[in-house]
Tab-separated table of C-alpha atoms in Angstrom:
chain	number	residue	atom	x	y	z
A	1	UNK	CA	103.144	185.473	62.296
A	2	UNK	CA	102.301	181.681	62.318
A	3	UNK	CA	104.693	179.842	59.831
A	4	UNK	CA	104.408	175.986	59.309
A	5	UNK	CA	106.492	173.369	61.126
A	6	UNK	CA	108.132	172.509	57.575
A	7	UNK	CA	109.339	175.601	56.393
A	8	UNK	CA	110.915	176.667	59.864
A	9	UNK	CA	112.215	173.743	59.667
A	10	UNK	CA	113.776	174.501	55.912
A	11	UNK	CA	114.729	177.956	56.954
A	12	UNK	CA	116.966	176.428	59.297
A	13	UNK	CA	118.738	174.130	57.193
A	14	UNK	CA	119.816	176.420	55.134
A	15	UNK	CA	121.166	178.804	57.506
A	16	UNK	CA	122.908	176.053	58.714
A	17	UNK	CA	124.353	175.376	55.603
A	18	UNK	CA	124.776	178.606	53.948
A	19	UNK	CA	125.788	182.180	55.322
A	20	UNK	CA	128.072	182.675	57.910
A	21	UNK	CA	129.225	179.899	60.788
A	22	UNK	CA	127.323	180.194	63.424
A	23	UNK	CA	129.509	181.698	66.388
A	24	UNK	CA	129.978	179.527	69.270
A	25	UNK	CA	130.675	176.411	67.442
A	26	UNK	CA	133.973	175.165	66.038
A	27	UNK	CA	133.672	173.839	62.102
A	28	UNK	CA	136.507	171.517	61.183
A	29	UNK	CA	136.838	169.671	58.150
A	30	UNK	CA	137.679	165.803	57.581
A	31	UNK	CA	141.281	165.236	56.121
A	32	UNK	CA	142.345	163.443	52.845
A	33	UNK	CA	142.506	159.753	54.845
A	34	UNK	CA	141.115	156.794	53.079
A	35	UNK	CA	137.496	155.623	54.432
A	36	UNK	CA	138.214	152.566	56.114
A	37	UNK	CA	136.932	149.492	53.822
A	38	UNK	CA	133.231	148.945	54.368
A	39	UNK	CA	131.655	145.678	55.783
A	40	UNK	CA	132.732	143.933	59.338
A	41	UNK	CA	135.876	145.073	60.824
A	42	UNK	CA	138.431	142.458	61.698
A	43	UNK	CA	139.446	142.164	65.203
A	44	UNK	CA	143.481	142.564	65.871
A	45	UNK	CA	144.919	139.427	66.942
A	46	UNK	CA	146.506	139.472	70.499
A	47	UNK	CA	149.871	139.004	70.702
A	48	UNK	CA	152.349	139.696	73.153
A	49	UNK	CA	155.064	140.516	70.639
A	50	UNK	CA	153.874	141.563	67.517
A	51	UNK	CA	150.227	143.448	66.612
A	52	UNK	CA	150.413	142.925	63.202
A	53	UNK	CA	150.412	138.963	62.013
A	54	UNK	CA	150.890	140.125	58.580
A	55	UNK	CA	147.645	138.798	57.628
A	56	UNK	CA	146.636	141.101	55.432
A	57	UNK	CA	150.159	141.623	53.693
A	58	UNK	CA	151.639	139.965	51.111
A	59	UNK	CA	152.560	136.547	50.599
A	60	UNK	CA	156.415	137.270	51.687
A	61	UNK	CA	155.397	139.167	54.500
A	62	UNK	CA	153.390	136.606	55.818
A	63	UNK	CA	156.508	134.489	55.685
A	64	UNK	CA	158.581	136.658	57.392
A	65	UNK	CA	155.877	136.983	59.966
A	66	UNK	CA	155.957	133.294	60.304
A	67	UNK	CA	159.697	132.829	60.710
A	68	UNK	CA	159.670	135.647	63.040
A	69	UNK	CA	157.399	134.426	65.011
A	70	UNK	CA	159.126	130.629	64.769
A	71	UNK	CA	162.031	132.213	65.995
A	72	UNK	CA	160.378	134.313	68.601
A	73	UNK	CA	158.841	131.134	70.344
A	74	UNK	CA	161.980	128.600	70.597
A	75	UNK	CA	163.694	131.540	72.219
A	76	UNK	CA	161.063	131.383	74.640
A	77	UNK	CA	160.926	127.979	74.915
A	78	UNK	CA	164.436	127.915	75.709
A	79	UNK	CA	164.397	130.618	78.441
A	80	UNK	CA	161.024	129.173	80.112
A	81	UNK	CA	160.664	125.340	78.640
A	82	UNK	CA	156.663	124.659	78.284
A	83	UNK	CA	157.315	120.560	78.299
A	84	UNK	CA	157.790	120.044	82.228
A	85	UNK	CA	161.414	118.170	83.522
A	86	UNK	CA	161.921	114.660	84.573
A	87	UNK	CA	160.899	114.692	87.669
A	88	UNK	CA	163.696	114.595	90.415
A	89	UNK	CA	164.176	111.478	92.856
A	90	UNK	CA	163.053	112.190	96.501
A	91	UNK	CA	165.127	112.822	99.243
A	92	UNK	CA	165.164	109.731	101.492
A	93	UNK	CA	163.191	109.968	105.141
A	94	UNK	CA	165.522	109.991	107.443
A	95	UNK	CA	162.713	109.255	110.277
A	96	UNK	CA	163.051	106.210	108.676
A	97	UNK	CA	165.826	104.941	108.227
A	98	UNK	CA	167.045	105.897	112.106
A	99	UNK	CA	165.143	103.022	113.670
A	100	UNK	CA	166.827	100.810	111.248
A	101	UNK	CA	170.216	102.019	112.420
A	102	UNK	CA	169.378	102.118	115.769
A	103	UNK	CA	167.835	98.425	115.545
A	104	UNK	CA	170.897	97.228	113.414
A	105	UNK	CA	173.709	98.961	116.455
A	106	UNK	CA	171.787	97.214	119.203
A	107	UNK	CA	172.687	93.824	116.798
A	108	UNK	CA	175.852	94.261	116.802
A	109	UNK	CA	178.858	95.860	114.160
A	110	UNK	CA	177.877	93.633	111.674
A	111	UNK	CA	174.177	94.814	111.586
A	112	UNK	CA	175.431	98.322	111.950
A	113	UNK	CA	178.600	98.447	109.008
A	114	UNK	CA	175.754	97.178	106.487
A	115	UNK	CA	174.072	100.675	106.714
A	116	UNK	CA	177.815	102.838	106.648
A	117	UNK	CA	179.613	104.098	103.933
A	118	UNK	CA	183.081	103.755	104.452
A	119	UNK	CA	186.026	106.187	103.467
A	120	UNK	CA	189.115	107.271	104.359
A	121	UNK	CA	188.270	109.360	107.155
A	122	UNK	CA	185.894	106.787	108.861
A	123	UNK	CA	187.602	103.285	108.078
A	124	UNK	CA	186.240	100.129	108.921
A	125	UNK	CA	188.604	99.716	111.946
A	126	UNK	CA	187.608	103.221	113.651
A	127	UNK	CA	183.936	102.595	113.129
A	128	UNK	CA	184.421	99.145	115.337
A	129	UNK	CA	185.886	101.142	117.770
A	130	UNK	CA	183.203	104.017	118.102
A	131	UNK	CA	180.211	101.877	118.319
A	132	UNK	CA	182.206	100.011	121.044
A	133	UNK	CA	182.146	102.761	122.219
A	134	UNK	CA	179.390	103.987	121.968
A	135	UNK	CA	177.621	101.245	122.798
A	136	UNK	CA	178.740	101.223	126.280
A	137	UNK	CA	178.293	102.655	129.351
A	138	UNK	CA	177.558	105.846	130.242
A	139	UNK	CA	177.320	106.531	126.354
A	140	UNK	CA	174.959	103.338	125.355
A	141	UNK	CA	171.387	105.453	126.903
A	142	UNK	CA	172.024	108.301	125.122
A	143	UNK	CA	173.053	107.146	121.796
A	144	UNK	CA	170.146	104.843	121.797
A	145	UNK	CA	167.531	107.117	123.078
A	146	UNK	CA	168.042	109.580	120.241
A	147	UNK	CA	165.390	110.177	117.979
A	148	UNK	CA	165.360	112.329	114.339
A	149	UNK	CA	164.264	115.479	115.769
A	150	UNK	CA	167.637	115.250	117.602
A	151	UNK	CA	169.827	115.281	114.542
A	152	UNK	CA	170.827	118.825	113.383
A	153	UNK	CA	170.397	118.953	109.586
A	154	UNK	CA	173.165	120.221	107.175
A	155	UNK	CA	170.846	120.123	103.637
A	156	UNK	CA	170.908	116.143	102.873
A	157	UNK	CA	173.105	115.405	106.071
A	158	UNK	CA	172.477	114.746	109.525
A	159	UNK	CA	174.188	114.852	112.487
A	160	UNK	CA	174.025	114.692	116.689
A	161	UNK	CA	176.048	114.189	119.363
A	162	UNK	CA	176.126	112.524	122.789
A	163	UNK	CA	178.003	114.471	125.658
A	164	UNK	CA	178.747	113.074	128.990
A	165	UNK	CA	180.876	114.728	131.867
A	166	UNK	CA	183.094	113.796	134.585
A	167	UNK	CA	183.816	115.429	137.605
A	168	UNK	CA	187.644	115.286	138.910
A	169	UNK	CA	187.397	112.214	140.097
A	170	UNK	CA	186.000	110.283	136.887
A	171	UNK	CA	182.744	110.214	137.891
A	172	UNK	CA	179.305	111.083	135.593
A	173	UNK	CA	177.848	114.313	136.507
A	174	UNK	CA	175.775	116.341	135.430
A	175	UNK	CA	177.270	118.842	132.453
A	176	UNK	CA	176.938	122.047	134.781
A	177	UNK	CA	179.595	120.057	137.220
A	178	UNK	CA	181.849	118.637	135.009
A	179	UNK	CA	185.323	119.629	134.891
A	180	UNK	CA	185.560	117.285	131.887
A	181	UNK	CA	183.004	115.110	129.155
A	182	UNK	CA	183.477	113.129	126.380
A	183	UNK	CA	181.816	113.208	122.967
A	184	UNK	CA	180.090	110.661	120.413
A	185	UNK	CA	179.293	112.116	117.256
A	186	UNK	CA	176.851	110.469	114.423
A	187	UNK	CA	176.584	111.350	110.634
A	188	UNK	CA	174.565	110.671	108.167
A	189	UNK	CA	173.955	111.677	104.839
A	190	UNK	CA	172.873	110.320	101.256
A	191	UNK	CA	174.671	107.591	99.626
A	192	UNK	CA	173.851	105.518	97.138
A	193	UNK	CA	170.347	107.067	97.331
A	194	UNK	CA	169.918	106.230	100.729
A	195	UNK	CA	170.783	107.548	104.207
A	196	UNK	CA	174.104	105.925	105.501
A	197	UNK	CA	176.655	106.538	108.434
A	198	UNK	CA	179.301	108.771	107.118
A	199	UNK	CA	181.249	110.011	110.066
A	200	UNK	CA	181.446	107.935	113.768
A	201	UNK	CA	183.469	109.553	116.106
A	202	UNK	CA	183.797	108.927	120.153
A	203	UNK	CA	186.420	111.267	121.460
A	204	UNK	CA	187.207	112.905	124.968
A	205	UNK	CA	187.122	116.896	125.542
A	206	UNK	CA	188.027	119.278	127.865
């Protein structure tokens, strides 16, 4: 029989609400909980510490909070400092200051001790004596054709050396026919802030 649209519509309200639970479907009921507070919702504040900023505790816990979080940030600030370091000085170029050397040798000693740092183990007298030396034939060429891509580095320091060999009769040769050579060695490294001659050694070998 026809029945109108509003009372099948009550008829199933009710057994809805009354009479047994419908099988099939799962009834559960809310628990005792507080309904949250109504009106807007307040976003959680990010932090990477702490979710709660204590906002909406008391005035001492907001305190705490604060002196936590006080705390919490110098500690950081001392593992990871925010403000950025002086800035350190730059190394010197030593593609630089080679020509100068190399210019102030070809002077004379003179020219050449005003860009060395003496010590005890390269004193004024045995610097005269290298760049003598070294200044001379068959060394002279080689020492002054050098350029900074010869120089090994050793971090700040840099060094190179000149070889030249002799056959048995005293004689230059080529190194693959020497029975003997002889050695000038050049270092540099920082002094002073700038690049100087540290070591200046011209010595025979085997």
């Amino acid at each position: 029989m026809w029945r109108p649209l509003g009372a099948l519509a009550l008829a199933l309200v009710l057994g809805a609400c009354g009479g047994e639970t419908p099988r099939g479907v799962e009834v559960t009921e809310a628990g005792d909980s507080a309904l949250p507070p109504p009106g807007p919702r307040r976003a959680a504040a990010v932090d990477t510490v702490y979710a709660d900023s204590g906002l909406w505790a008391g005035p001492d816990r907001q305190r705490l909070d604060s002196v936590r979080q006080d705390s919490l940030r110098r500690d950081s600030l001392r593992r990871d400092p925010a403000a950025p370091s002086a800035p350190e000085t730059p190394a010197p170029d030593f593609r630089a200051f080679w020509p100068r050397f190399r210019d102030a040798a070809r002077a004379g000693p003179p020219s050449a001790a005003a860009l060395a740092a003496f010590s005890d183990t390269m004193p004024r007298e045995a610097f005269d004596r290298a760049l003598a030396v070294a200044l001379a034939e068959p060394f002279r060429d080689g020492v002054l054709a050098l350029t900074p891509r010869d120089f090994r580095r050793d971090g700040t320091a840099r060094e190179a050396t000149v070889v030249v060999g002799y056959d048995a009769d005293g004689r230059v040769v080529a190194q693959d026919e020497a029975v003997a050579e002889a050695i000038v060695t050049l270092r540099f490294d920082v002094a002073g802030g700038a690049y100087r001659l540290v070591r200046f050694s011209a010595e025979a070998g085997d």
